[in-house]
Amino acid sequence: MKKIQLFLLISLSFLMASCQKDNMLQTYDLGSEFLISASGYTSLDNQAVISINNISKNLSAIKITNLGGTLANDSAFVSSYSGSIAIANDGTGSITLSDSNLGVTTIGSSVNFQFDATFNGKPFTRYYTLTVTDPISVTVPAITHRADTTYYFHFVIAPATATVSSVKVQTKVSANGTYVNVPGTFNAQDSIPIKGSDYNIGDTLYVNVIGTAGSKTAHTETAVVIGANSYTNVSSFTLGSKLNSAFDLVGDSAISTPNVSADLELTGSYTTSGILLGFTSPNSTLFVKGASSDYTNADKVLISTTDFSSAITANNNVSVGDVYIFKTMRGSKAYYGVMKITDIEKPQGVLADSYITIEYKH
C-alpha cells in the first residue's frame, strides 16, 4: 500500500509541475496594438471600408495585403493587391477597397487580409476575413387559408455602403409557375400584402424580392406555403341505441331525444348480411359526404362555403373513415364543422349493444 501511495504522490508532483510550466508561458508586450473592423460588404456594394484603431496611438502606417480567399463555389482565388493605411495621431485610419481590390462579389465568398506593422523595430501581424453577405432579409408570416386576415411579407434591402436605386417584387404559385410583378412602387424597406383565401390550401407561393444599386442587382426567392385555416376544437363521441341517446354538435354534449339541439341519432337494423349502423338527424342537420383531406384540413373557409343543396340528413349504413361536412342551425345562426367515423362496433351481432364512434372538428 505504501508503494502505491508513493507512486501516486510522485505522479501528482509531475502533474503539478507540468501545469505550472503551462501557466508560466511567457507573453510579450509589443508596445503597440491595433484593432480591425469593416463596414461590411454585400453583393450590392462595390466597395468596402476597412478601419483601424491603433489603441496605443504609436503607429503611423499599416500595410494591408490581400491573401486571396474562397469563392461561393468553394474554389480558391489569389490576389496581388496590397496597400498602406495611414494612421492619424488619434490612432485611427481607414482604407476603401474596390471590387477589384477585394476580388469577390458573390454572396458567400470570403477574402483574407494580412495587416503588418512595426514598432521599435519589432514587426507584428494581424489577420482579418471579410465575407460577402446577402443584402436582402425577409420576414415570412405563417399564412393560413382565411379571408378575414391580411398577412404582410416584410423585406429589407440593406447594402453596407451602396444606395438602393430600385426595388421590384414578383410572385408566382408553384415552382413551375411564372413570376408576375406585384403592382406598386416599393422602398428598400417595405412589405406586400397576402390573403390566404386568394390561394388553395397547400399552394406554395414564391416571393422574389429584387434590389438594384448602381450597376448591381440582388434578389432573394422565398417559398411560402398556404396552410389550412383549421377548426381548433376536436371532440369525440359515441352514438348508441341505449336510452335513445343523441348528440348536440354545437354544445358538444350527449343528449336525449326529443330535443331541438339533437343533431345526430344512431340508426340500426338487422339485415341478411348483418347489422347496418348509421345516423339520422332529428332536427334536419345537413350533411355532405367529404374526402379525407376535408377532415385533415378542416378548413373554415372551404367548409363554410360548401354547397349543401344536395345534402342528406341521414345515412343508414356508414363505414369507418367516412367523412361528412355538416351544417346545423340554432335559431337563425348557422354552425359548421366536419366529422369522421372512427369506429363501428357490433358486439356479438346484438343491435342494442352496437354503436359508432365519431370524431369531429368544429
GROMACS .gro file of C-alpha atoms in nm:
model
  362
    1MET     CA    1   0.000   0.000   0.000
    2LYS     CA    2   0.286   0.241   0.085
    3LYS     CA    3   0.439   0.181  -0.261
    4ILE     CA    4   0.109   0.266  -0.428
    5GLN     CA    5   0.077   0.585  -0.222
    6LEU     CA    6   0.434   0.683  -0.306
    7PHE     CA    7   0.368   0.624  -0.678
    8LEU     CA    8   0.052   0.839  -0.668
    9LEU     CA    9   0.238   1.116  -0.486
   10ILE     CA   10   0.518   1.117  -0.746
   11SER     CA   11   0.264   1.122  -1.034
   12LEU     CA   12   0.077   1.411  -0.873
   13SER     CA   13   0.403   1.603  -0.833
   14PHE     CA   14   0.484   1.562  -1.204
   15LEU     CA   15   0.131   1.674  -1.297
   16MET     CA   16   0.154   1.985  -1.079
   17ALA     CA   17   0.494   2.070  -1.221
   18SER     CA   18   0.359   2.030  -1.575
   19CYS     CA   19   0.061   2.258  -1.501
   20GLN     CA   20   0.293   2.519  -1.352
   21LYS     CA   21   0.504   2.517  -1.667
   22ASP     CA   22   0.193   2.564  -1.882
   23ASN     CA   23   0.083   2.854  -1.667
   24MET     CA   24   0.429   3.014  -1.691
   25LEU     CA   25   0.422   3.056  -2.070
   26GLN     CA   26   0.571   3.395  -2.143
   27THR     CA   27   0.376   3.670  -2.317
   28TYR     CA   28   0.533   3.966  -2.486
   29ASP     CA   29   0.421   4.325  -2.472
   30LEU     CA   30   0.484   4.457  -2.823
   31GLY     CA   31   0.428   4.811  -2.704
   32SER     CA   32   0.163   4.858  -2.971
   33GLU     CA   33  -0.162   4.702  -3.088
   34PHE     CA   34  -0.441   4.773  -3.334
   35LEU     CA   35  -0.797   4.652  -3.390
   36ILE     CA   36  -0.952   4.588  -3.733
   37SER     CA   37  -1.313   4.641  -3.835
   38ALA     CA   38  -1.503   4.668  -4.163
   39SER     CA   39  -1.810   4.844  -4.293
   40GLY     CA   40  -1.946   4.514  -4.422
   41TYR     CA   41  -1.976   4.410  -4.781
   42THR     CA   42  -2.286   4.278  -4.958
   43SER     CA   43  -2.342   4.166  -5.315
   44LEU     CA   44  -2.491   4.511  -5.389
   45ASP     CA   45  -2.183   4.702  -5.269
   46ASN     CA   46  -1.893   4.799  -5.493
   47GLN     CA   47  -1.653   4.881  -5.210
   48ALA     CA   48  -1.571   4.801  -4.850
   49VAL     CA   49  -1.414   5.026  -4.588
   50ILE     CA   50  -1.151   4.871  -4.360
   51SER     CA   51  -1.091   5.069  -4.040
   52ILE     CA   52  -0.800   5.058  -3.796
   53ASN     CA   53  -0.792   5.159  -3.430
   54ASN     CA   54  -0.435   5.182  -3.301
   55ILE     CA   55  -0.505   5.161  -2.930
   56SER     CA   56  -0.168   5.293  -2.814
   57LYS     CA   57  -0.161   5.566  -3.084
   58ASN     CA   58   0.201   5.499  -3.173
   59LEU     CA   59   0.185   5.373  -3.533
   60SER     CA   60   0.200   5.584  -3.844
   61ALA     CA   61   0.111   5.326  -4.110
   62ILE     CA   62  -0.004   4.966  -4.152
   63LYS     CA   63   0.046   4.756  -4.461
   64ILE     CA   64  -0.256   4.561  -4.591
   65THR     CA   65  -0.219   4.257  -4.821
   66ASN     CA   66  -0.495   4.060  -4.991
   67LEU     CA   67  -0.414   3.692  -4.931
   68GLY     CA   68  -0.692   3.565  -5.157
   69GLY     CA   69  -0.979   3.358  -5.033
   70THR     CA   70  -1.270   3.135  -5.126
   71LEU     CA   71  -1.542   3.196  -5.384
   72ALA     CA   72  -1.906   3.099  -5.336
   73ASN     CA   73  -1.848   2.775  -5.529
   74ASP     CA   74  -1.571   2.682  -5.279
   75SER     CA   75  -1.293   2.739  -5.531
   76ALA     CA   76  -0.990   2.937  -5.417
   77PHE     CA   77  -0.867   3.260  -5.569
   78VAL     CA   78  -0.544   3.458  -5.536
   79SER     CA   79  -0.485   3.831  -5.539
   80SER     CA   80  -0.187   4.059  -5.589
   81TYR     CA   81  -0.336   4.361  -5.413
   82SER     CA   82  -0.152   4.536  -5.134
   83GLY     CA   83  -0.168   4.886  -4.993
   84SER     CA   84  -0.093   5.107  -4.697
   85ILE     CA   85  -0.324   5.253  -4.432
   86ALA     CA   86  -0.213   5.584  -4.283
   87ILE     CA   87  -0.274   5.616  -3.909
   88ALA     CA   88  -0.364   5.959  -3.772
   89ASN     CA   89  -0.250   6.100  -3.439
   90ASP     CA   90  -0.569   5.978  -3.274
   91GLY     CA   91  -0.481   5.621  -3.370
   92THR     CA   92  -0.745   5.580  -3.639
   93GLY     CA   93  -0.712   5.510  -4.008
   94SER     CA   94  -0.909   5.353  -4.289
   95ILE     CA   95  -0.886   5.241  -4.648
   96THR     CA   96  -1.158   5.198  -4.910
   97LEU     CA   97  -1.122   4.885  -5.121
   98SER     CA   98  -1.299   4.845  -5.454
   99ASP     CA   99  -1.437   4.523  -5.603
  100SER     CA  100  -1.112   4.473  -5.792
  101ASN     CA  101  -0.911   4.515  -5.470
  102LEU     CA  102  -1.133   4.267  -5.291
  103GLY     CA  103  -1.159   4.004  -5.564
  104VAL     CA  104  -1.501   3.879  -5.451
  105THR     CA  105  -1.858   3.987  -5.536
  106THR     CA  106  -2.096   3.694  -5.482
  107ILE     CA  107  -2.276   3.602  -5.159
  108GLY     CA  108  -2.082   3.352  -4.950
  109SER     CA  109  -1.741   3.442  -5.094
  110SER     CA  110  -1.472   3.548  -4.847
  111VAL     CA  111  -1.137   3.723  -4.870
  112ASN     CA  112  -0.848   3.713  -4.620
  113PHE     CA  113  -0.630   4.012  -4.537
  114GLN     CA  114  -0.295   4.039  -4.365
  115PHE     CA  115  -0.202   4.356  -4.176
  116ASP     CA  116   0.164   4.425  -4.097
  117ALA     CA  117   0.302   4.688  -3.861
  118THR     CA  118   0.638   4.762  -3.697
  119PHE     CA  119   0.703   4.930  -3.361
  120ASN     CA  120   1.051   4.993  -3.220
  121GLY     CA  121   1.194   4.760  -3.480
  122LYS     CA  122   0.960   4.475  -3.383
  123PRO     CA  123   0.725   4.362  -3.665
  124PHE     CA  124   0.387   4.208  -3.585
  125THR     CA  125   0.096   4.084  -3.796
  126ARG     CA  126  -0.279   4.060  -3.763
  127TYR     CA  127  -0.542   3.897  -3.990
  128TYR     CA  128  -0.900   3.973  -4.090
  129THR     CA  129  -1.157   3.790  -4.308
  130LEU     CA  130  -1.430   3.975  -4.497
  131THR     CA  131  -1.731   3.778  -4.624
  132VAL     CA  132  -1.981   3.886  -4.889
  133THR     CA  133  -2.328   3.882  -4.731
  134ASP     CA  134  -2.684   3.892  -4.863
  135PRO     CA  135  -2.822   4.248  -4.864
  136ILE     CA  136  -3.183   4.125  -4.856
  137SER     CA  137  -3.357   3.991  -4.548
  138VAL     CA  138  -3.722   3.887  -4.522
  139THR     CA  139  -3.979   3.820  -4.252
  140VAL     CA  140  -4.220   3.548  -4.358
  141PRO     CA  141  -4.568   3.524  -4.199
  142ALA     CA  142  -4.740   3.192  -4.131
  143ILE     CA  143  -5.023   3.223  -4.382
  144THR     CA  144  -5.345   3.026  -4.345
  145HIS     CA  145  -5.639   2.996  -4.583
  146ARG     CA  146  -5.862   3.270  -4.446
  147ALA     CA  147  -6.046   3.567  -4.590
  148ASP     CA  148  -6.069   3.781  -4.277
  149THR     CA  149  -5.695   3.842  -4.234
  150THR     CA  150  -5.435   4.016  -4.446
  151TYR     CA  151  -5.080   3.897  -4.388
  152TYR     CA  152  -4.770   4.101  -4.471
  153PHE     CA  153  -4.447   3.970  -4.617
  154HIS     CA  154  -4.177   4.215  -4.500
  155PHE     CA  155  -3.838   4.269  -4.659
  156VAL     CA  156  -3.534   4.491  -4.608
  157ILE     CA  157  -3.266   4.561  -4.869
  158ALA     CA  158  -2.967   4.698  -4.684
  159PRO     CA  159  -2.626   4.724  -4.857
  160ALA     CA  160  -2.336   4.824  -4.634
  161THR     CA  161  -2.230   5.133  -4.829
  162ALA     CA  162  -2.429   5.143  -5.154
  163THR     CA  163  -2.766   5.314  -5.205
  164VAL     CA  164  -3.062   5.114  -5.333
  165SER     CA  165  -3.190   5.271  -5.655
  166SER     CA  166  -3.488   5.048  -5.737
  167VAL     CA  167  -3.695   4.766  -5.588
  168LYS     CA  168  -3.918   4.513  -5.760
  169VAL     CA  169  -4.127   4.232  -5.612
  170GLN     CA  170  -4.259   3.933  -5.804
  171THR     CA  171  -4.480   3.637  -5.708
  172LYS     CA  172  -4.576   3.304  -5.857
  173VAL     CA  173  -4.762   2.993  -5.745
  174SER     CA  174  -4.559   2.667  -5.751
  175ALA     CA  175  -4.201   2.619  -5.863
  176ASN     CA  176  -4.315   2.576  -6.222
  177GLY     CA  177  -4.522   2.894  -6.223
  178THR     CA  178  -4.430   3.217  -6.399
  179TYR     CA  179  -4.334   3.524  -6.200
  180VAL     CA  180  -4.551   3.833  -6.233
  181ASN     CA  181  -4.468   4.176  -6.094
  182VAL     CA  182  -4.653   4.290  -5.785
  183PRO     CA  183  -4.813   4.630  -5.868
  184GLY     CA  184  -4.685   4.936  -5.688
  185THR     CA  185  -4.368   5.121  -5.601
  186PHE     CA  186  -4.155   4.978  -5.324
  187ASN     CA  187  -3.893   5.116  -5.087
  188ALA     CA  188  -3.581   4.938  -4.969
  189GLN     CA  189  -3.772   4.853  -4.651
  190ASP     CA  190  -4.128   4.756  -4.736
  191SER     CA  191  -4.387   4.478  -4.747
  192ILE     CA  192  -4.652   4.319  -4.967
  193PRO     CA  193  -4.999   4.208  -4.851
  194ILE     CA  194  -5.106   3.845  -4.888
  195LYS     CA  195  -5.454   3.697  -4.836
  196GLY     CA  196  -5.461   3.326  -4.779
  197SER     CA  197  -5.808   3.289  -4.930
  198ASP     CA  198  -5.668   3.402  -5.268
  199TYR     CA  199  -5.489   3.065  -5.291
  200ASN     CA  200  -5.560   2.698  -5.237
  201ILE     CA  201  -5.461   2.504  -4.928
  202GLY     CA  202  -5.115   2.359  -4.984
  203ASP     CA  203  -5.020   2.610  -5.254
  204THR     CA  204  -4.660   2.727  -5.242
  205LEU     CA  205  -4.637   3.099  -5.308
  206TYR     CA  206  -4.294   3.216  -5.419
  207VAL     CA  207  -4.196   3.576  -5.348
  208ASN     CA  208  -3.897   3.720  -5.532
  209VAL     CA  209  -3.754   4.047  -5.398
  210ILE     CA  210  -3.517   4.225  -5.637
  211GLY     CA  211  -3.300   4.520  -5.541
  212THR     CA  212  -3.071   4.732  -5.759
  213ALA     CA  213  -2.786   4.959  -5.653
  214GLY     CA  214  -2.593   5.120  -5.935
  215SER     CA  215  -2.493   4.851  -6.182
  216LYS     CA  216  -2.552   4.565  -5.938
  217THR     CA  217  -2.869   4.364  -5.878
  218ALA     CA  218  -2.951   4.120  -5.598
  219HIS     CA  219  -3.256   3.906  -5.543
  220THR     CA  220  -3.388   3.657  -5.292
  221GLU     CA  221  -3.661   3.400  -5.350
  222THR     CA  222  -3.879   3.279  -5.063
  223ALA     CA  223  -4.131   2.994  -5.062
  224VAL     CA  224  -4.445   3.044  -4.853
  225VAL     CA  225  -4.684   2.750  -4.804
  226ILE     CA  226  -5.054   2.832  -4.764
  227GLY     CA  227  -5.181   2.636  -4.465
  228ALA     CA  228  -5.534   2.534  -4.375
  229ASN     CA  229  -5.736   2.766  -4.153
  230SER     CA  230  -5.841   2.472  -3.941
  231TYR     CA  231  -6.107   2.442  -3.678
  232THR     CA  232  -5.923   2.412  -3.349
  233ASN     CA  233  -6.186   2.228  -3.142
  234VAL     CA  234  -6.164   1.848  -3.175
  235SER     CA  235  -6.413   1.622  -2.995
  236SER     CA  236  -6.510   1.257  -2.998
  237PHE     CA  237  -6.838   1.092  -2.902
  238THR     CA  238  -7.024   0.762  -2.924
  239LEU     CA  239  -7.373   0.708  -3.065
  240GLY     CA  240  -7.550   0.405  -2.916
  241SER     CA  241  -7.901   0.263  -2.905
  242LYS     CA  242  -7.940   0.262  -2.531
  243LEU     CA  243  -8.160   0.530  -2.375
  244ASN     CA  244  -8.237   0.666  -2.722
  245SER     CA  245  -7.917   0.878  -2.700
  246ALA     CA  246  -7.837   1.161  -2.940
  247PHE     CA  247  -7.563   1.423  -2.973
  248ASP     CA  248  -7.556   1.804  -2.984
  249LEU     CA  249  -7.275   1.909  -3.223
  250VAL     CA  250  -7.287   2.273  -3.112
  251GLY     CA  251  -7.297   2.206  -2.740
  252ASP     CA  252  -7.053   1.914  -2.770
  253SER     CA  253  -7.267   1.700  -2.543
  254ALA     CA  254  -7.474   1.384  -2.537
  255ILE     CA  255  -7.848   1.445  -2.500
  256SER     CA  256  -8.173   1.253  -2.522
  257THR     CA  257  -8.442   1.297  -2.783
  258PRO     CA  258  -8.675   1.466  -2.838
  259ASN     CA  259  -8.462   1.780  -2.814
  260VAL     CA  260  -8.430   2.073  -3.054
  261SER     CA  261  -8.050   2.056  -3.016
  262ALA     CA  262  -8.025   1.692  -3.126
  263ASP     CA  263  -7.810   1.680  -3.439
  264LEU     CA  264  -7.730   1.309  -3.457
  265GLU     CA  265  -7.902   0.989  -3.352
  266LEU     CA  266  -7.797   0.630  -3.417
  267THR     CA  267  -7.992   0.417  -3.665
  268GLY     CA  268  -7.958   0.041  -3.690
  269SER     CA  269  -8.128  -0.257  -3.849
  270TYR     CA  270  -8.089  -0.632  -3.890
  271THR     CA  271  -8.033  -0.748  -4.246
  272THR     CA  272  -7.948  -1.078  -4.410
  273SER     CA  273  -7.584  -0.964  -4.427
  274GLY     CA  274  -7.573  -0.850  -4.066
  275ILE     CA  275  -7.636  -0.530  -3.872
  276LEU     CA  276  -7.637  -0.197  -4.052
  277LEU     CA  277  -7.544   0.109  -3.846
  278GLY     CA  278  -7.581   0.472  -3.941
  279PHE     CA  279  -7.717   0.804  -3.824
  280THR     CA  280  -8.009   1.035  -3.872
  281SER     CA  281  -8.074   1.395  -3.774
  282PRO     CA  282  -8.387   1.451  -3.567
  283ASN     CA  283  -8.370   1.825  -3.647
  284SER     CA  284  -8.262   1.820  -4.012
  285THR     CA  285  -7.893   1.888  -3.968
  286LEU     CA  286  -7.738   1.879  -4.317
  287PHE     CA  287  -7.452   1.650  -4.416
  288VAL     CA  288  -7.236   1.640  -4.730
  289LYS     CA  289  -7.002   1.347  -4.793
  290GLY     CA  290  -6.643   1.470  -4.792
  291ALA     CA  291  -6.293   1.343  -4.858
  292SER     CA  292  -6.024   1.252  -4.606
  293SER     CA  293  -5.844   1.580  -4.687
  294ASP     CA  294  -6.155   1.772  -4.581
  295TYR     CA  295  -6.118   1.628  -4.235
  296THR     CA  296  -5.740   1.661  -4.221
  297ASN     CA  297  -5.751   2.027  -4.324
  298ALA     CA  298  -6.082   2.111  -4.152
  299ASP     CA  299  -6.057   2.444  -4.330
  300LYS     CA  300  -6.309   2.702  -4.212
  301VAL     CA  301  -6.335   2.881  -4.546
  302LEU     CA  302  -6.395   2.569  -4.754
  303ILE     CA  303  -6.634   2.411  -4.506
  304SER     CA  304  -6.847   2.722  -4.461
  305THR     CA  305  -6.876   2.765  -4.839
  306THR     CA  306  -6.977   2.401  -4.902
  307ASP     CA  307  -7.273   2.353  -5.135
  308PHE     CA  308  -7.547   2.199  -4.920
  309SER     CA  309  -7.814   2.198  -5.194
  310SER     CA  310  -7.786   1.818  -5.228
  311ALA     CA  311  -7.715   1.745  -4.862
  312ILE     CA  312  -7.854   1.446  -4.673
  313THR     CA  313  -7.999   1.427  -4.324
  314ALA     CA  314  -7.936   1.056  -4.271
  315ASN     CA  315  -7.724   0.758  -4.378
  316ASN     CA  316  -7.826   0.415  -4.251
  317ASN     CA  317  -7.500   0.240  -4.349
  318VAL     CA  318  -7.175   0.416  -4.259
  319SER     CA  319  -6.818   0.288  -4.277
  320VAL     CA  320  -6.506   0.361  -4.076
  321GLY     CA  321  -6.324   0.654  -4.240
  322ASP     CA  322  -6.637   0.818  -4.380
  323VAL     CA  323  -6.615   1.198  -4.367
  324TYR     CA  324  -6.913   1.435  -4.355
  325ILE     CA  325  -6.923   1.814  -4.364
  326PHE     CA  326  -7.216   1.937  -4.160
  327LYS     CA  327  -7.430   2.247  -4.114
  328THR     CA  328  -7.670   2.289  -3.826
  329MET     CA  329  -7.886   2.580  -3.716
  330ARG     CA  330  -7.952   2.733  -3.378
  331GLY     CA  331  -8.222   2.986  -3.446
  332SER     CA  332  -8.101   3.199  -3.736
  333LYS     CA  333  -7.732   3.120  -3.681
  334ALA     CA  334  -7.553   2.852  -3.880
  335TYR     CA  335  -7.279   2.632  -3.735
  336TYR     CA  336  -7.036   2.431  -3.946
  337GLY     CA  337  -6.785   2.155  -3.896
  338VAL     CA  338  -6.655   1.825  -4.029
  339MET     CA  339  -6.680   1.478  -3.877
  340LYS     CA  340  -6.526   1.135  -3.938
  341ILE     CA  341  -6.648   0.786  -3.846
  342THR     CA  342  -6.360   0.640  -3.644
  343ASP     CA  343  -6.510   0.315  -3.512
  344ILE     CA  344  -6.808   0.082  -3.563
  345GLU     CA  345  -6.880  -0.188  -3.308
  346LYS     CA  346  -7.143  -0.466  -3.325
  347PRO     CA  347  -7.080  -0.683  -3.016
  348GLN     CA  348  -7.194  -1.042  -3.086
  349GLY     CA  349  -7.432  -0.910  -3.353
  350VAL     CA  350  -7.663  -0.752  -3.096
  351LEU     CA  351  -7.816  -0.428  -3.222
  352ALA     CA  352  -7.892  -0.295  -2.875
  353ASP     CA  353  -7.523  -0.316  -2.784
  354SER     CA  354  -7.394  -0.170  -3.110
  355TYR     CA  355  -7.251   0.177  -3.151
  356ILE     CA  356  -7.044   0.405  -3.373
  357THR     CA  357  -6.771   0.648  -3.266
  358ILE     CA  358  -6.740   0.985  -3.433
  359GLU     CA  359  -6.465   1.245  -3.412
  360TYR     CA  360  -6.540   1.596  -3.527
  361LYS     CA  361  -6.375   1.936  -3.569
  362HIS     CA  362  -6.575   2.249  -3.508
   0.00000   0.00000   0.00000
